[in-house]
CSV table of C-alpha atoms in Angstrom, one decimal:
chain,number,residue,atom,x,y,z
A,1,MET,CA,138.9,-8.9,27.8
A,2,THR,CA,136.4,-7.8,25.2
A,3,ILE,CA,135.3,-4.4,24.0
A,4,GLY,CA,133.7,-2.6,26.9
A,5,ILE,CA,132.5,0.9,27.6
A,6,LEU,CA,134.9,3.4,26.2
A,7,PHE,CA,134.5,6.2,28.7
A,8,ILE,CA,133.8,4.6,32.1
A,9,LEU,CA,133.4,6.8,35.1
A,10,SER,CA,134.4,5.9,38.6
A,11,LEU,CA,132.8,3.0,40.3
A,12,GLY,CA,129.2,3.6,41.4
A,13,CYS,CA,128.7,6.4,38.8
A,14,ALA,CA,126.9,5.7,35.6
A,15,VAL,CA,128.0,6.7,32.1
A,16,THR,CA,126.0,9.3,30.2
A,17,ASN,CA,126.3,11.9,27.5
A,18,GLY,CA,125.1,15.4,28.2
A,19,ILE,CA,124.2,16.1,24.6
A,20,LEU,CA,120.7,15.1,23.9
A,21,PHE,CA,119.7,15.9,20.4
A,22,ALA,CA,121.1,16.5,17.0
A,23,ILE,CA,121.2,19.5,14.8
A,24,HIS,CA,122.8,19.5,11.4
A,25,ALA,CA,123.1,22.3,8.9
A,26,LYS,CA,122.7,20.9,5.4
A,27,HIS,CA,119.7,23.2,4.6
A,28,GLY,CA,119.3,24.9,7.9
A,29,ALA,CA,119.1,23.0,11.2
A,30,THR,CA,116.9,20.0,11.8
A,31,LEU,CA,116.4,17.9,14.9
A,32,LEU,CA,117.3,14.3,14.6
A,33,PRO,CA,119.3,13.8,11.4
A,34,THR,CA,117.4,12.4,8.4
A,35,PHE,CA,119.9,9.7,7.7
A,36,GLU,CA,119.0,6.3,9.1
A,37,PRO,CA,122.0,4.0,9.6
A,38,GLN,CA,122.1,1.5,6.9
A,39,PRO,CA,121.4,-2.0,8.2
A,40,THR,CA,124.7,-3.7,8.6
A,41,HIS,CA,124.8,-7.5,8.7
A,42,SER,CA,127.4,-9.7,10.3
A,43,ASN,CA,127.4,-13.5,10.6
A,44,THR,CA,128.5,-14.7,14.0
A,45,ARG,CA,130.9,-17.6,13.8
A,46,ASN,CA,129.2,-20.0,16.1
A,47,LEU,CA,125.6,-19.0,16.4
A,48,LYS,CA,125.0,-18.4,12.7
A,49,ARG,CA,122.9,-15.4,13.4
A,50,LYS,CA,122.7,-12.0,11.7
A,51,VAL,CA,122.6,-8.6,13.4
A,52,ARG,CA,121.4,-5.2,12.2
A,53,ILE,CA,122.6,-1.8,13.3
A,54,ARG,CA,119.9,0.8,13.5
A,55,SER,CA,118.9,3.9,15.4
A,56,THR,CA,118.1,3.4,19.1
A,57,ARG,CA,114.4,3.1,19.9
A,58,LYS,CA,112.5,3.7,23.2
A,59,LYS,CA,111.8,0.0,23.7
A,60,ASP,CA,115.6,-0.6,23.6
A,61,ILE,CA,116.4,1.4,26.7
A,62,GLU,CA,115.9,-1.3,29.3
A,63,ASP,CA,118.0,-3.9,27.4
A,64,VAL,CA,120.7,-1.3,26.6
A,65,ALA,CA,120.9,-0.4,30.3
A,66,ALA,CA,121.3,-4.0,31.3
A,67,LEU,CA,124.0,-4.5,28.7
A,68,LEU,CA,125.9,-1.5,29.9
A,69,ALA,CA,125.6,-2.6,33.5
A,70,SER,CA,126.8,-6.1,32.7
A,71,THR,CA,129.8,-4.8,30.9
A,72,LEU,CA,130.8,-2.6,33.8
A,73,TYR,CA,130.2,-5.3,36.4
A,74,GLN,CA,130.9,-9.1,35.9
A,75,PRO,CA,131.6,-10.8,39.2
A,76,ASP,CA,132.8,-14.4,39.0
A,77,ASN,CA,130.1,-15.6,41.5
A,78,GLU,CA,127.3,-13.2,40.7
A,79,GLY,CA,124.6,-15.9,41.2
A,80,LEU,CA,125.9,-16.7,44.7
A,81,ASN,CA,126.7,-13.2,45.9
A,82,TRP,CA,123.5,-11.4,46.8
A,83,LYS,CA,125.4,-8.1,47.4
A,84,ALA,CA,126.8,-8.2,43.9
A,85,SER,CA,123.4,-9.0,42.5
A,86,ILE,CA,121.8,-6.0,44.3
A,87,ASP,CA,124.7,-3.8,43.2
A,88,LYS,CA,124.1,-4.8,39.6
A,89,LEU,CA,120.4,-4.1,39.8
A,90,ARG,CA,121.2,-0.6,41.1
A,91,ARG,CA,123.5,0.0,38.2
A,92,VAL,CA,120.9,-1.2,35.7
A,93,LYS,CA,118.4,1.2,37.3
A,94,SER,CA,120.9,4.1,37.1
A,95,PHE,CA,121.7,3.4,33.4
A,96,LYS,CA,118.1,3.1,32.5
A,97,GLU,CA,117.2,6.4,34.1
A,98,LEU,CA,120.0,8.2,32.4
A,99,ILE,CA,119.5,6.6,28.9
A,100,LYS,CA,115.8,7.3,29.1
A,101,ASN,CA,116.4,10.9,30.0
A,102,ARG,CA,118.7,11.3,27.0
A,103,PHE,CA,116.2,9.6,24.7
A,104,ASP,CA,113.3,11.6,26.0
A,105,MET,CA,115.2,14.8,25.3
A,106,LEU,CA,115.9,13.7,21.7
A,107,CYS,CA,112.1,13.4,21.3
A,108,GLU,CA,111.5,16.7,23.0
A,109,GLY,CA,114.0,18.4,20.7
A,110,LYS,CA,112.3,16.9,17.7
A,111,LYS,CA,108.9,18.1,18.9
A,112,VAL,CA,110.1,21.6,19.5
A,113,ALA,CA,111.7,21.8,16.1
A,114,SER,CA,108.6,20.6,14.4
A,115,ILE,CA,106.5,23.3,16.1
A,116,ILE,CA,108.9,26.0,15.1
A,117,ASP,CA,109.2,24.6,11.5
A,118,ALA,CA,105.4,24.7,11.2
A,119,SER,CA,105.4,28.4,12.1
A,120,ILE,CA,108.2,29.7,9.9
A,121,ILE,CA,109.5,29.3,6.4
A,122,ARG,CA,112.7,27.4,6.7
A,123,ASN,CA,114.5,29.3,3.9
A,124,GLU,CA,113.6,32.6,5.5
A,125,CYS,CA,114.9,31.7,8.9
A,126,HIS,CA,118.6,31.7,9.6
A,127,GLU,CA,120.0,28.8,11.4
A,128,ALA,CA,121.1,30.9,14.4
A,129,GLU,CA,117.6,32.4,14.6
A,130,ARG,CA,116.0,29.0,14.5
A,131,LEU,CA,118.3,27.8,17.3
A,132,ARG,CA,117.3,30.9,19.4
A,133,LEU,CA,113.6,30.1,18.9
A,134,MET,CA,114.2,26.6,20.2
A,135,TRP,CA,116.2,27.8,23.1
A,136,ASP,CA,113.5,30.2,24.1
A,137,ARG,CA,111.4,27.2,25.1
A,138,GLU,CA,112.0,26.9,28.8
A,139,SER,CA,111.1,23.3,29.1
A,140,PHE,CA,113.5,22.4,26.4
A,141,ARG,CA,116.3,24.5,27.8
A,142,HIS,CA,115.8,23.1,31.3
A,143,GLN,CA,115.9,19.5,30.1
A,144,VAL,CA,119.2,20.1,28.2
A,145,GLN,CA,120.7,21.7,31.3
A,146,LYS,CA,119.6,18.9,33.5
A,147,ALA,CA,121.1,16.3,31.3
A,148,ALA,CA,124.4,18.2,30.8
A,149,GLU,CA,124.8,18.6,34.6
A,150,GLN,CA,124.4,14.8,35.0
A,151,ALA,CA,127.1,14.1,32.5
A,152,LYS,CA,130.7,13.5,33.6
A,153,GLU,CA,132.4,13.3,30.2
A,154,PRO,CA,134.2,16.3,28.7
A,155,HIS,CA,131.1,17.5,26.8
A,156,ALA,CA,130.6,20.8,25.0
A,157,TRP,CA,128.3,22.2,27.7
A,158,ARG,CA,131.1,22.6,30.3
A,159,ASP,CA,130.7,25.9,32.0
A,160,HIS,CA,127.9,27.0,29.7
A,161,ASN,CA,125.5,29.6,31.0
A,162,PHE,CA,122.1,28.1,30.1
A,163,ALA,CA,120.4,31.4,30.3
A,164,LEU,CA,122.2,32.1,27.0
A,165,CYS,CA,121.6,30.4,23.7
A,166,PRO,CA,124.6,28.3,22.6
A,167,GLN,CA,126.6,29.9,19.8
A,168,ASP,CA,127.5,26.7,18.0
A,169,PRO,CA,124.6,24.4,17.1
A,170,SER,CA,127.0,21.5,16.5
A,171,HIS,CA,127.3,21.2,20.3
A,172,LEU,CA,123.8,19.6,20.2
A,173,GLN,CA,124.8,16.8,17.9
A,174,HIS,CA,124.2,13.3,19.3
A,175,LYS,CA,123.3,9.9,18.0
A,176,MET,CA,122.6,6.5,19.5
A,177,PHE,CA,123.0,3.2,17.6
A,178,THR,CA,121.6,-0.2,18.6
A,179,VAL,CA,122.7,-3.6,17.4
A,180,GLN,CA,119.9,-6.1,17.3
A,181,ASP,CA,120.0,-9.9,16.7
A,182,VAL,CA,117.8,-10.5,13.7
A,183,THR,CA,116.8,-14.0,14.8
A,184,SER,CA,115.8,-13.4,18.4
A,185,GLY,CA,115.2,-9.6,18.4
A,186,SER,CA,117.4,-9.2,21.4
A,187,ILE,CA,119.7,-6.2,21.8
A,188,VAL,CA,123.3,-7.3,21.6
A,189,GLY,CA,125.2,-4.0,21.1
A,190,PHE,CA,125.1,-0.3,21.6
A,191,CYS,CA,127.1,2.8,20.7
A,192,GLU,CA,126.9,6.6,20.9
A,193,VAL,CA,128.6,9.5,19.2
A,194,ALA,CA,128.4,13.1,20.5
A,195,MET,CA,130.4,16.3,20.5
A,196,MET,CA,133.1,16.3,23.2
A,197,LEU,CA,136.0,18.5,24.1
A,198,THR,CA,139.5,17.7,22.7
A,199,PRO,CA,142.1,17.0,25.4
A,200,GLU,CA,145.1,19.2,25.7
A,201,SER,CA,143.6,21.9,23.6
A,202,ASP,CA,143.9,25.6,24.6
A,203,ASP,CA,140.8,26.4,22.6
A,204,PHE,CA,137.3,25.2,23.2
A,205,ASP,CA,137.6,22.6,20.5
A,206,VAL,CA,135.1,19.8,20.1
A,207,ASN,CA,135.1,16.7,17.9
A,208,PRO,CA,132.6,13.9,17.2
A,209,THR,CA,133.5,11.4,19.8
A,210,ILE,CA,132.5,7.7,20.1
A,211,ALA,CA,131.4,6.6,23.6
A,212,ASN,CA,129.8,3.6,25.3
A,213,LEU,CA,130.6,1.1,22.6
A,214,VAL,CA,129.5,-2.2,24.1
A,215,THR,CA,128.6,-5.7,22.8
A,216,SER,CA,127.0,-8.7,24.4
A,217,PRO,CA,129.5,-11.4,25.5
A,218,GLU,CA,128.2,-14.1,23.3
A,219,PHE,CA,128.4,-11.8,20.2
A,220,ARG,CA,131.9,-10.6,20.7
A,221,ARG,CA,134.7,-11.3,18.3
A,222,CYS,CA,132.1,-11.5,15.5
A,223,GLY,CA,132.8,-8.2,13.8
A,224,ILE,CA,130.1,-6.2,15.6
A,225,GLY,CA,132.5,-3.7,16.9
A,226,SER,CA,134.0,-3.1,13.5
A,227,SER,CA,130.5,-2.7,12.0
A,228,LEU,CA,129.5,-0.2,14.6
A,229,LEU,CA,132.6,1.9,13.9
A,230,GLU,CA,131.9,1.8,10.2
A,231,SER,CA,128.3,2.9,10.8
A,232,VAL,CA,129.4,5.8,13.0
A,233,LYS,CA,132.0,6.9,10.5
A,234,ARG,CA,129.4,6.9,7.7
A,235,TYR,CA,126.9,8.7,9.8
A,236,VAL,CA,129.2,11.5,11.0
A,237,LYS,CA,130.5,12.0,7.4
A,238,GLN,CA,127.1,12.1,5.8
A,239,ASN,CA,125.1,14.0,8.4
A,240,TRP,CA,127.5,16.2,10.4
A,241,LYS,CA,129.7,16.8,7.4
A,242,SER,CA,132.8,16.1,9.5
A,243,ASP,CA,135.9,14.1,8.7
A,244,ASN,CA,136.9,14.2,12.4
A,245,LEU,CA,136.2,11.3,14.8
A,246,ALA,CA,137.7,10.4,18.1
A,247,LEU,CA,137.2,8.1,21.1
A,248,TYR,CA,138.4,7.3,24.6
A,249,VAL,CA,139.6,3.8,25.6
A,250,LYS,CA,141.2,2.2,28.6
A,251,ARG,CA,145.0,1.8,28.1
A,252,SER,CA,144.7,-1.7,29.5
A,253,ASN,CA,142.1,-2.8,26.9
A,254,ALA,CA,144.6,-4.1,24.3
A,255,LYS,CA,142.0,-5.9,22.2
A,256,ALA,CA,139.9,-2.8,21.9
A,257,ILE,CA,142.9,-0.6,21.0
A,258,GLY,CA,143.9,-3.2,18.4
A,259,LEU,CA,140.4,-3.0,16.8
A,260,TYR,CA,140.5,0.8,16.7
A,261,GLN,CA,143.9,0.8,15.1
A,262,LYS,CA,142.7,-1.5,12.4
A,263,GLN,CA,139.8,0.9,11.9
A,264,GLY,CA,142.2,3.8,11.3
A,265,PHE,CA,142.5,5.3,14.8
A,266,ASP,CA,145.9,6.4,16.3
A,267,GLU,CA,146.6,7.4,19.9
A,268,PHE,CA,146.7,11.2,20.2
A,269,CYS,CA,147.4,11.6,23.9
A,270,GLN,CA,147.0,10.0,27.3
A,271,ILE,CA,144.7,11.5,29.8
A,272,ASP,CA,146.5,12.6,33.0
A,273,ASP,CA,145.6,10.9,36.2
A,274,SER,CA,143.4,8.3,34.5
A,275,GLU,CA,143.6,5.0,32.7
A,276,ASP,CA,142.2,6.5,29.5
A,277,CYS,CA,143.9,7.4,26.2
A,278,TYR,CA,142.4,9.6,23.5
A,279,MET,CA,142.5,8.2,19.9
A,280,ILE,CA,141.7,10.1,16.7
A,281,LEU,CA,140.9,8.9,13.1
A,282,ARG,CA,144.0,9.1,11.0
A,283,PRO,CA,143.9,11.7,8.2
A,284,SER,CA,144.5,9.0,5.6
A,285,ASP,CA,141.2,7.3,6.8
A,286,GLN,CA,139.2,10.5,6.8
A,287,GLY,CA,136.9,11.2,3.9
A,288,TYR,CA,136.9,7.7,2.7
A,289,ILE,CA,133.2,7.8,2.2
A,290,VAL,CA,131.9,9.4,-1.0
């Protein structure tokens, strides 16, 4: 069993994050962090190809959706079972719609931020005021609410009254990573990180949380998963100024758990009434990036 989607919903329900755009507060808030993931190269053992890890682009959406759907559903006789083939097509369509919606909202957030930045002097506008100006845009607010309501993960928008501006801009942090085969140009991996609720917390605590880490079957066991995790660690540290990082994984996915342990994650708790466990980055592995 290879690395699959980290936070899988019930059968027939697609995976999505409800957080659609990123705000970080280095010098006030800016939509879409300025840091571009450094290209990470990994030689595959058999195909002798190289891959690069980069920000997800609009043209990636269809391939990413197909990759996610294939990871969720891999029947032994897919080519002979027409019902299975139709079911897979439906899953691809569902993933495509949800991923496109998130990506479009990233773009919308960037556009709204650019308009506001053009009308104000950044240094004279407090971060909270800038967030309020963005939230006053009805189309922007409505799209965030729509995406949040579609999400099933424990995201930071749970029970939020969307008539009110969020108090914490970090709830808007979200990033998508794509792994591309340098030789063929095909999409062979995908990963997201977003702010999600911490299990078994009495307070409304959120942490940067990895979700939907997936790799193409022919590129597995080639170091792509490790490279993705390293890219996420670097990104969260440099852009969100956070040493915290967490993820959800199926208890039965021993290979994935082994990978995460090697990358510095320890099991924090098991999720009641589910097959998931919650892992966090060990304190000794936090802040390793200078």
